[in-house]
Amino acid sequence: MSEPLNIGVLASGNGSNLQAIVDRIEAGAIRAQVACVITNNSDAFALERAKRHGIPAFFLDHRLFASREEYDAALVEKLREHGVRLVVLAGFMRIITPILLNAFPLSIMNIHPALLPAFPGLHAQRQALQYGVKVSGCTVHFVDEGTDTGPIIIQAAVPVLDDDTEETLASRIRHEEHRIYPEAVRLFVENGLRVVGRRVIITDMVSTRS
Ligand code: GRF
């Protein structure tokens, strides 16, 4: 049996997606380990979650770097130190540069709280409510040089209800995020993803998606 794959998680906030992934790993559903968590926000609850699970956690303050590129070079160094093969962005509120992208080709994932390509960028739930869509959801995708534009791995839809607020819609979407993000990670770990142009083909036969 090969070694569990090392995942590096970048998070700026609560870290509930980090938690969902750690829980699936600890339940034995994903043959991987979170080798490190890195944040650019010293108050991120993601740091606390990492500590509770004995995961090395680091605060890298972007304000101490002269450019995005220099910050990303520091991220790459830290991720490499921990033998990371998959980078998981989980509410990481930074635009990343080719320095990080090129260090981990087709090995950086993000989750976005809308059905891309609808409502990219910030406040996706607010955008969905303002537009008046009846269905929204979440998208796990590989990261490319654009904002929320990379090849889509898994999506899940939720209804938008007449009395939804940003918070109620976000909470319904988050529930689905916690299901599909660990599943996308599992597929990557099992070599169950093949990228053909913009399309991600799921080749894993035991996919638990439903
Ligand atoms: C999620 O809504 C995710 O879609 C977005 O950032 C949020 C992160 O939440 N990219 P959490 O920190 O994982 O709880």
Coordinates of N, CA and C in Angstrom, one line a residue, residues 64-75 99:
L64 N 3.5 41.1 5.3 CA 4.9 41.2 5.4 C 5.7 40.9 4.1
F65 N 4.9 40.7 3.0 CA 5.6 40.4 1.7 C 5.3 41.6 0.8
A66 N 6.4 41.8 -0.1 CA 6.3 43.0 -0.9 C 5.3 42.8 -2.1
S67 N 5.1 41.6 -2.5 CA 4.2 41.3 -3.6 C 3.5 40.0 -3.4
R68 N 2.4 39.8 -4.2 CA 1.7 38.6 -4.2 C 2.6 37.4 -4.5
E69 N 3.5 37.6 -5.5 CA 4.4 36.6 -6.0 C 5.3 36.1 -4.8
E70 N 5.8 37.1 -4.1 CA 6.7 36.7 -2.9 C 5.9 35.9 -1.9
Y71 N 4.7 36.4 -1.7 CA 3.9 35.6 -0.7 C 3.6 34.2 -1.2
D72 N 3.3 34.1 -2.4 CA 3.0 32.7 -3.0 C 4.3 31.8 -2.9
A73 N 5.5 32.5 -3.1 CA 6.7 31.7 -3.1 C 6.9 31.1 -1.7
A74 N 6.5 31.9 -0.7 CA 6.6 31.4 0.7 C 5.6 30.3 1.0
L75 N 4.4 30.4 0.4 CA 3.4 29.4 0.5 C 4.0 28.1 -0.1
I99 N 3.0 31.7 -9.6 CA 4.0 31.1 -8.7 C 3.5 29.9 -8.0

